[in-house]
Amino acid sequence: MSQQGYVAAPPYSQSQPGIGGFGSPNSSLHYGHYGDPNSSYSAPQPGVSKSTVPFGSSAPVGPPPPGAHQFSQPSFQNGPGTPGQQPHRFQGPPPPGNTGASYPPYSPQSQPAFPNAAPASSTAQLADQLNSMQINNYGPGPTPSPGHPASFQSPRLPPPPTQQQMVLPPGPQVPPPPPTSVNGLCTQPSLPPVARQGGIPGPVPPNPNLQQLPGQPPGPGYHPQQANYGPQMAGSQLSYPGAFPGGPAQLSGPQQKKLDPNSIPSPIQVIESDKAARGGQVYATNTRGQVPPLVTTDCIIQDQGHASPRYIRCTTYCFPLTSDMAKQTRIPLAAVIQPFANVPPNETPLYLVNHGETGPIRCNRCKAYMCPFMQFIEGGRRYQCGFCNCINDVPSFFFQHLDHMGRRIDHYERPELSLGSYEYVATLDYCRDKKPPNPPAYIFMIDVSYRNIKSGLVKLICDELKTLLDKLPREEQEESSAIRVGFVTYNKVLHFFNVKSSLAQPQMMVVTDVSEVFVPLLDGFLVDFEESRSVITNLLDQIPELFADTNESETIFAPVIQAGMEALKAAERAGKLFIFHSSLPTAEAPGKLKNRDDKKLLNTDKEKTLFQPQGNCYEALARDCVANGCCVNLFLFPNQYVDVASVGLVTMYTGGTLYKYNNFQLDGDSPQFLSDLRRDMEKKMGFDATMRVRTSTGFRATEFLGAIYMNNTTDVEMAAVDCDKAVTVEFKHDDKLNEDTGALIQCALLYTTVSGQRRIRIHNIGLNCSAQLADVYRTCETDALINFFAKSAFKAILSQPLKTVRDILVNQTAHMLACYKKNCASPATVSQLILPDTMKVLPVYMNCLLKSCVLVGRAEIPTDERAFHRQLVMAMGVADTQLFFYPRLLPIHSLDVKSDAVPAAVRCSEERLSEGGAFLLANGLSMFLWLGASVSPELIQGLFNVPSFAHISTDATSLPDLDNPFSKKLKHILEQLQSQKPHTMKLIIVKQREQPEMLFRQFLVEDKSIYGGASYVDFLICIHKEISQLLS
Amino acid sequence: MSFQSFCSPMATYLEFIQQNEERDGVRFSWNVWPSSRLEATRMVVPLACLLTPLKERLDLPPVQYEPVLCSRPTCKAVLNPLCQVDYRAKLWACNFCFQRNQFPPAYAGISEVNQPAELMPQFSTIEYIVQRGPQTPLIFLYVVDTCLEEEDLQALKESLQMSLSLLPASALVGLITFGRMVQVHELSCEGISKSYVFRGTKDLTAKQIQDMLGLSRPAISMQQGRPLQTPEQPPISSRFLQPVHKIDMNLTDLLGELQRDPWPVTQGKRPLRSTGVALSIAVGLLEGTFPNTGARIMLFTGGPPTQGPGMVVGDELKTPIRSWHDIEKDNARFMKKATKVGASACRVCLKAKTEYCVGTLHGGERTVHKALYIAMLTAALCPSPVNISYSINVGTVCPDIRMVVLETPSLPCVINCENGQGKGKRLSPSYFSSVVLYLLREKSISVLFLRSQRMTCRDVSFVLLVPGCFSSLVYCFFFPRGHMVMGDSFNTSLFKQTFQRVFNKGYNGEFRMAFGANLDVKTSRELKIAGAIGPCISLNAKGPCVSENELGIGGTSQWKICSLDPSTTLAIYFEVVNQHNAPIPQGSRGAVQFVTQYQHSSTEKRIRVTTIARNWADAQTQLQHIEAAFDQEAAAVLMARLGVYRAESEEGPDVLRWLDRQLIRLCQKFGQYNKDDPNSFRLSESFSLYPQFMFHLRRSPFLQVFNNSPDESSYYRHHFARQDLTQSLIMIQPILYAYSFHGPPEPVLLDSSSILPDRILLMDTFFQIVIYLGETIAQWQKAGYQDMPEYENFKHLLQAPLDDGQEILQTRFPMPRYIHTEHGGSQARFLLSKVNPSQTHNNLYAWGQESGAPILTDDVSLQVFMDHLKKLAVSSAS
């Protein structure tokens, strides 16, 4: 059924006509559209519902009863009573019933599913996550389940954006439902209008529409999913797992009808209000446990003793005092550390401390580095370590008297005493083999197989390198870069090039022994670009010609990395490989890969294997690379499956960056690629790095997530680390913390600079501790939380079924919120969904994470894409994850040409679009320019220099440079969006109601996803239900 | 032809021998053959011959047709002047198997007066040019070591570049360089030069090598017999092997850009040198491109293989290279491996599998390593499927300061330091130690010295065992089939000229080299073939004329000779199988036919056929005939080769004992004496020189490893096994000329008594040309008399040996080391170690004479030797 439904109802196409409605700014109109689909559902529903019910029966009990009690009505209405009831609910016109067929099933199905979920959750919790959260349905046991959703819905609808703590206090407003969860449903059908009106204060005018609206979008998208899930869920009644996908969907159907999207917490509003409150100001890090501005807020950060939030951002700035508390809240205690984060020019760069041969001053016991947390005592002769409390002697050269405050007189003269972040010059003890390191090397390794030659890619790379090599990173005070460069090309064999400056011509050395690859030369392979410029230019000119008539289409991959690594090893340098690769490495060699992309594995327990590498060759290689300080940057140009999970593994472990250009076309994609290459090459970075996170007593770092390699439990090894890479560190309690001393964290990163200097970068941050849960919740940082959740979930999918992972996320979200509601909210609001102010947008973000393509397996999403995203996210910092999961949607039709500011974003929902508008959407990976069907011709003319909508070519990947303020302004905005983003976003122009819009819609994350993800509203309802269950 | 020899006096025999050598390039130990097996074995010296297959003959125009073969499949002897021909019936009878054969149609017109050349007696040696199979160009594959000092490499590069102009324009050349890695250079590419690189430690099979080089099996194979000039797609091999004329410029540039091995060599290490893999790849390349074709691999190396297959020493300088002592004691760590690899990687099929070189040390307890000698390895490679043949030519050299410890047994050890140019200089103790330190520190060289009681520099106590040794030890296979040159540096004329001489052209403007030769020996039925010793390998051709008793490389009647030049000489040993009770009729003759097929340097295929016959004689009744027909020179060389061959696999003393025993038996057999009366002992003229040859042979570096590194021994043995009789004799017993005012230059005895103050001596040992100024002469020279017009005769006297020496230098291949020294000079040791020590410190003062120079040695003199010999020969006890 489900399948048919899915197929039969081309969700997208159908909805389109409806979309037309959007054109009108009026929201009600929108709803109207939605109405259509809804209506459709209803009609078919009857038949379907029947069938589903039986299936669902497992949970079944649920469905029927609900139907009977609360929901029964709605469902009935949908089904049988369509004609009659519909009018009520869906005021909108009941259009074609095609799609409907598919819909109906859902609603019923979903219901059963959902109930299951709730109870299940309790049972099926997994490892890290807390199991404990069993909660009885607060409604009647079995039956209630269906009911719950319903009940929630009703309450939610009301949630007007409350100001702070009570985000969704439906309580008063929507009181009717609360009493009995089950009842809620009942009320809905009958009382929808009433409920809303009563429950929802102002903003609920379009209620009727609304209901439909939410319902609809999910409908089309969701149907298929549910169909799939339906049966499963039925089977696993009590397991929460099924719940997520199914759950929201189900809920959505009925519930959404009542929730006003405008009334639920808006990320945009949160962002904007923080901007308004703190944007542009100076934020001084002088207080322990101070919550920094949001990542989306621009401000100037002044280091006054704690590391800037650009370097470290924590999930909460007040740790619970005891581990029991921590368990109770279930708020992950984590810090996202981005040790090389870019700092805007108006902030001070890090100071460099040089103690000469003695090296950095460190605590004798815990080896923590001298920092503001050290307490000087005994007149300055000794100091007490803030981390382990050990009392150490102050080295004589470092001695200084204390002032009357007990502070050293030179407090402000020494960065290590007064700043949160600074660098030490490392001594030879910190170097490999106690020898000063050589400057790093960059090796360019180009796949010259048939396809790359024919596509012109090789020529493009070579041409670009000629100019790009002048921009190798260097220390500010140096004239030229110390970095050495080397060149390798390969197909089935490797070609090394001798570009020694004394040669008239470069020399090519072919290594055919790929089973045991080696470096054929040392002297002349890694050279100074300045010295060998003519030879290198000569080489780059010749490479495309050398292979012009190649017909070799097979490639190798692991030996390429191996070769690069061996070269660096032989030269005793750290370095970075730039590998330009395009196909699955099928040639006979180590690391040979098979095409194992199997859609049948989706949504099974074996799905995780798709994210694991093939064989252990790549893992071993990654280990070697890290051990030798070899960072691997991979530029992939695939036009079919290349097994990113395998080939990207080394990149990920070595702190490299993976770039992927699907179906690379020279015309359209080269700007994006070249800009990526340029940026990557110029990046400031550290090589051969080891990071160690030290904490004060009572807690410790237990887990590290990121593009890193761990040889043991404490040392984070990174072959290289650049400004975009962040490591998320989770902390656990060892003992009770101390409110007075707080929780201190010191992150020390030992690395080699681009000029070959060994340094230690220190970031210190102090957090508060509190016995009050409210304190903890008050200082939470949702963006960091999401970063943590995303990384830990993406790590977990390697070992657990995706369903389990999703359930854990939902469950934990619910627990965190439930704990808050139970302990920090006023008891009056039993049935309301109450969100702490700092977590207002957690549900919407969480929902975005849950429906990211990594966590949702769909046959339409290429496996490579999922692996790619997974890998990207693992390395991301907070700002990147924020944008990645909740893209920015900017209305540009109403640009104020005169102001400098980027217009305020709008929420990522279809209903925010308007037919006459143009919107820009960016998520850090791609960028869309969405043009409404009736966008004004002036705007089109101004942007594209074509007369009408119809003339706009969607092939273009950039906007023409036009001399009008509007175009310039937009270009400026594009630049601003792009700045500081690790990947260059390719601009895709999307016209309303044309095929590519599908792609665009995926990013409207508040809506129901066509790939099966709940809408924001649905999810909220689901969470609410969960919470209620937990608390009941 | 030689009937008169039967009754001719001795003088005639000498003529006969000489005439035969001139015509056929053959010298037999016995020119009248004992007619029964028993008698033959009693002759002590085996019936054997030295064959110079390609002896240059100005008067031998090749004939342009195919030889006529005996139709019996097991025989296939070539029609020759000894065959009986029935002109009327157009039949001929094979003189080896007596098969009667029909002449081919082309011979229809023959008659007694119209004989084809091969039937005429003067054409007992004849050369055919045949048109068989495709003509393949000559192939030269250069395998060049890049682990050299800068200036050395420069010199080598220049030599190589120069050599391109010496090659025939159509010859194919290829280039492989090696150091830590092995690079096979592609020659056809424009712009960026391209090479394939191989790890120097990995032994690869031929198949792997070809796969990695992208040499798939050529579908258009050679056996289809299509001439090369068919305008086909250039064969795949063209990437690596190209005609000289095409890539002349390219290759010159390529060589010009050659760098030293770019891998850093840290202090205390040797450069990593992958000689084994380089050779293996060279062979693999040739197998993949030109199977079954002759080719020359020319290896230029500057040190020992230090890694991969064939390594003889690790890269730690503190591990000295093995010495004879180590080898003897089985201490040489890599030896087993190296020898094994020699066999496998180079795919040399040699019988002697385990130890190529084993020797004993004189006196047993002392080894001296000469520093800084490097050998050139010459190894001919012959992959086992017999038909493929390559030879390797080598030039090696290692530059540097040479430290030599010259030690004469039990006497003062003189320490000399020389630089590459060979200028001798005596060291003061402090200078000595500073040199040692310099070597140790700057050059990463270590030298092993032996302490001696009476050192010139007594205070340098550490001389005892200063670490190390620089000498490289390349094991040369005993039967190398190429050239070997050993020198100190590529930057010496020794190397340069020798190398140049490889490409010398003969009188007719053709290269004096032949490729892929195949020697087939046929004998009449009373004789069988016992084996061969020389630069050849067995083709395992069993046949009726192959003896079960092996001498040298036996068990076959055919051998492969990968590289052949006009002076290459093989020793071939026979066995008389005729039983005593089946006497051979009076006047009948035994015959031997040598058929040599080879690729001429003009790329033609040629066959040279030599047929010889000798009379049989009954040793019981006609011993004097046999005795008179003894060729003692040939016999000495033949026995020497046997001895050296044995030395490869046996302990040195055993070989010497064996030689001694043979000599004693010979004297017993042919000497005239009264039992137990040494004084009555006499040897006939045809034997008179033989004991003296043996005396010098015993002292020669071929059998004495003392004071020689294994490299040097290998080098000497290598040349000894391939040179012709005259040169071999020089090697055994160097020639000494004296120049003085007392008369014209004259050859003098190789004896210490010949060393007189007023003489200039010129010694030619084949490997060295030593000019030695007597004490007085030297003083005169120092006084500058030669510059005074009134003493012009002195100037001439000084000049005369130089001119003679130059003459030898010009013609000798390989170029000898040229040494100019004087009385008391450190290099006088070269002379002193060669002369018969008739006057030593032991007897000098007893004699109280002023003649000659005493030699500081405990070695026995010829006189003592002869006395002992006589005593033993006449002893009834033995």
Coordinates of C-alpha atoms in Angstrom, one line a residue, chain A residues 678-880:
Chain A
R678 CA 42.6 28.6 -3.3
R679 CA 41.1 28.9 0.1
D680 CA 42.4 25.5 1.2
M681 CA 45.9 26.3 0.0
E682 CA 46.1 29.6 1.8
K683 CA 44.6 28.4 5.0
K684 CA 46.6 29.0 8.1
M685 CA 47.1 25.8 9.7
G686 CA 49.2 23.7 12.1
F687 CA 50.8 20.5 11.3
D688 CA 51.7 17.3 13.1
A689 CA 49.5 18.4 16.0
T690 CA 48.7 16.7 19.3
M691 CA 46.0 18.1 21.5
R692 CA 45.5 17.4 25.1
V693 CA 42.6 18.6 27.2
R694 CA 43.2 19.0 30.9
T695 CA 40.5 19.7 33.4
S696 CA 40.3 20.6 37.0
T697 CA 39.6 17.9 39.5
G698 CA 36.2 16.3 39.6
F699 CA 35.6 15.8 35.9
R700 CA 37.5 14.9 32.8
A701 CA 37.3 14.6 29.1
T702 CA 35.9 11.3 28.1
E703 CA 35.2 11.5 24.5
F704 CA 36.6 13.4 21.5
L705 CA 34.7 13.9 18.3
G706 CA 36.1 15.4 15.2
A707 CA 38.4 14.9 12.3
I708 CA 41.0 13.4 14.6
Y709 CA 42.8 10.3 15.4
M710 CA 43.1 8.9 18.9
N711 CA 46.0 6.6 19.7
N712 CA 45.1 6.4 23.3
T713 CA 42.3 7.9 25.4
T714 CA 43.8 11.3 26.1
D715 CA 45.9 12.5 23.2
V716 CA 44.1 13.8 20.2
E717 CA 46.3 13.5 17.2
M718 CA 45.9 15.5 14.1
A719 CA 48.2 15.3 11.2
A720 CA 47.1 18.9 10.6
V721 CA 44.5 21.2 12.0
D722 CA 43.2 24.2 10.2
C723 CA 40.9 27.1 11.1
D724 CA 37.7 25.2 10.2
K725 CA 38.3 22.1 12.2
A726 CA 36.7 21.7 15.6
V727 CA 37.0 19.0 18.1
T728 CA 34.0 18.4 20.3
V729 CA 35.0 17.1 23.7
E730 CA 32.6 15.5 26.1
F731 CA 33.2 15.7 29.9
K732 CA 32.0 13.4 32.6
H733 CA 32.1 13.8 36.3
D734 CA 34.6 11.9 38.3
D735 CA 33.6 13.4 41.6
K736 CA 31.7 16.2 43.0
L737 CA 32.7 19.6 41.7
N738 CA 33.4 22.6 43.7
E739 CA 31.2 25.7 43.3
D740 CA 34.0 28.0 44.3
T741 CA 36.7 26.8 42.0
G742 CA 34.4 26.0 39.2
A743 CA 35.3 23.7 36.4
L744 CA 38.4 24.7 34.5
I745 CA 39.5 23.4 31.1
Q746 CA 42.8 23.8 29.4
C747 CA 43.4 22.7 25.9
A748 CA 47.0 22.5 24.8
L749 CA 47.8 22.0 21.2
L750 CA 51.3 21.2 20.2
Y751 CA 51.9 21.8 16.5
T752 CA 54.3 22.9 13.8
T753 CA 53.7 26.2 12.1
V754 CA 53.9 26.7 8.4
S755 CA 57.4 27.9 8.7
G756 CA 58.5 24.9 10.7
Q757 CA 58.4 26.3 14.2
R758 CA 57.1 24.1 17.0
R759 CA 54.6 25.8 19.2
I760 CA 52.0 25.1 21.9
R761 CA 48.7 26.8 21.6
I762 CA 46.9 27.1 24.9
H763 CA 43.2 27.8 25.4
N764 CA 41.8 28.1 28.9
I765 CA 38.3 28.4 29.9
G766 CA 36.6 28.4 33.3
L767 CA 33.0 27.3 33.9
N768 CA 30.8 27.7 36.9
C769 CA 29.3 24.9 38.9
S770 CA 26.0 24.9 40.5
A771 CA 23.8 22.7 42.6
Q772 CA 20.8 24.4 41.0
L773 CA 19.5 22.8 37.9
A774 CA 18.1 26.1 36.8
D775 CA 21.6 27.5 36.7
V776 CA 22.6 24.8 34.4
Y777 CA 19.7 25.3 32.1
R778 CA 20.1 29.1 32.1
T779 CA 23.6 28.8 30.7
C780 CA 23.0 26.2 28.0
E781 CA 24.2 26.9 24.5
T782 CA 21.9 25.3 22.0
D783 CA 24.2 25.7 19.1
A784 CA 26.9 23.9 20.8
L785 CA 24.5 21.2 22.0
I786 CA 23.4 20.6 18.4
N787 CA 27.1 20.4 17.4
F788 CA 27.6 17.8 20.0
F789 CA 24.5 15.8 19.2
A790 CA 25.3 15.8 15.6
K791 CA 28.8 14.6 16.0
S792 CA 28.0 12.0 18.6
A793 CA 25.0 10.7 16.5
F794 CA 27.2 10.7 13.4
K795 CA 29.8 8.7 15.2
A796 CA 27.2 6.4 16.6
I797 CA 25.8 5.4 13.3
L798 CA 29.0 3.5 12.6
S799 CA 28.1 1.0 15.2
Q800 CA 24.3 1.3 15.7
P801 CA 21.3 1.1 13.5
L802 CA 20.2 4.5 12.5
K803 CA 16.8 4.0 14.0
T804 CA 18.3 3.5 17.4
V805 CA 20.4 6.6 17.0
R806 CA 17.5 8.7 16.0
D807 CA 15.5 7.4 18.9
I808 CA 18.2 8.2 21.3
L809 CA 18.3 11.8 20.1
V810 CA 14.6 12.2 20.4
N811 CA 14.7 10.6 23.8
Q812 CA 17.5 12.7 25.1
T813 CA 15.9 15.8 23.9
A814 CA 12.7 14.9 25.6
H815 CA 14.6 14.1 28.8
M816 CA 16.5 17.3 28.9
L817 CA 13.3 19.2 28.5
A818 CA 11.3 17.1 30.8
C819 CA 13.9 17.5 33.5
Y820 CA 13.6 21.2 33.1
K821 CA 9.9 21.2 33.2
K822 CA 9.9 19.0 36.3
N823 CA 12.5 20.9 38.2
C824 CA 12.5 24.4 37.0
A825 CA 9.1 25.3 35.8
S826 CA 6.2 26.2 37.8
P827 CA 4.0 23.2 38.7
A828 CA 1.0 24.8 37.2
T829 CA 1.9 24.0 33.7
V830 CA 1.6 20.3 33.8
S831 CA 0.4 19.8 30.3
Q832 CA 2.2 22.6 28.7
L833 CA 5.2 22.3 26.7
I834 CA 7.7 24.3 28.5
L835 CA 11.1 25.1 27.1
P836 CA 13.9 26.8 28.9
D837 CA 14.8 30.0 27.2
T838 CA 18.2 28.8 26.2
M839 CA 16.8 25.8 24.6
K840 CA 13.9 27.4 22.9
V841 CA 15.1 26.3 19.6
L842 CA 16.5 23.0 20.5
P843 CA 13.5 21.1 19.2
V844 CA 13.7 22.7 15.8
Y845 CA 17.4 22.2 15.5
M846 CA 17.1 18.7 16.7
N847 CA 14.5 18.0 14.2
C848 CA 16.8 19.4 11.5
L849 CA 19.5 17.1 12.7
L850 CA 17.1 14.2 12.7
K851 CA 16.1 14.7 9.2
S852 CA 19.5 15.4 7.8
C853 CA 20.2 13.0 5.0
V854 CA 22.8 11.2 7.1
L855 CA 20.3 10.0 9.6
V856 CA 17.6 9.3 7.1
G857 CA 18.3 6.6 4.6
R858 CA 16.4 7.0 1.4
A859 CA 17.1 5.4 -1.9
E860 CA 17.1 8.8 -3.6
I861 CA 20.0 10.1 -1.5
P862 CA 23.3 8.8 -2.8
T863 CA 25.2 6.9 -0.2
D864 CA 28.2 9.0 -1.0
E865 CA 26.4 12.1 -0.3
R866 CA 25.5 10.9 3.1
A867 CA 29.0 9.7 3.9
F868 CA 30.2 13.1 2.7
H869 CA 27.9 15.0 4.9
R870 CA 28.7 12.8 7.8
Q871 CA 32.4 13.5 7.4
L872 CA 31.9 17.2 7.0
V873 CA 29.9 17.5 10.1
M874 CA 32.3 15.5 12.2
A875 CA 34.9 18.3 11.7
M876 CA 32.6 21.2 12.0
G877 CA 32.6 24.0 14.5
V878 CA 29.5 25.4 16.1
A879 CA 28.9 28.1 13.6
D880 CA 29.1 25.7 10.7

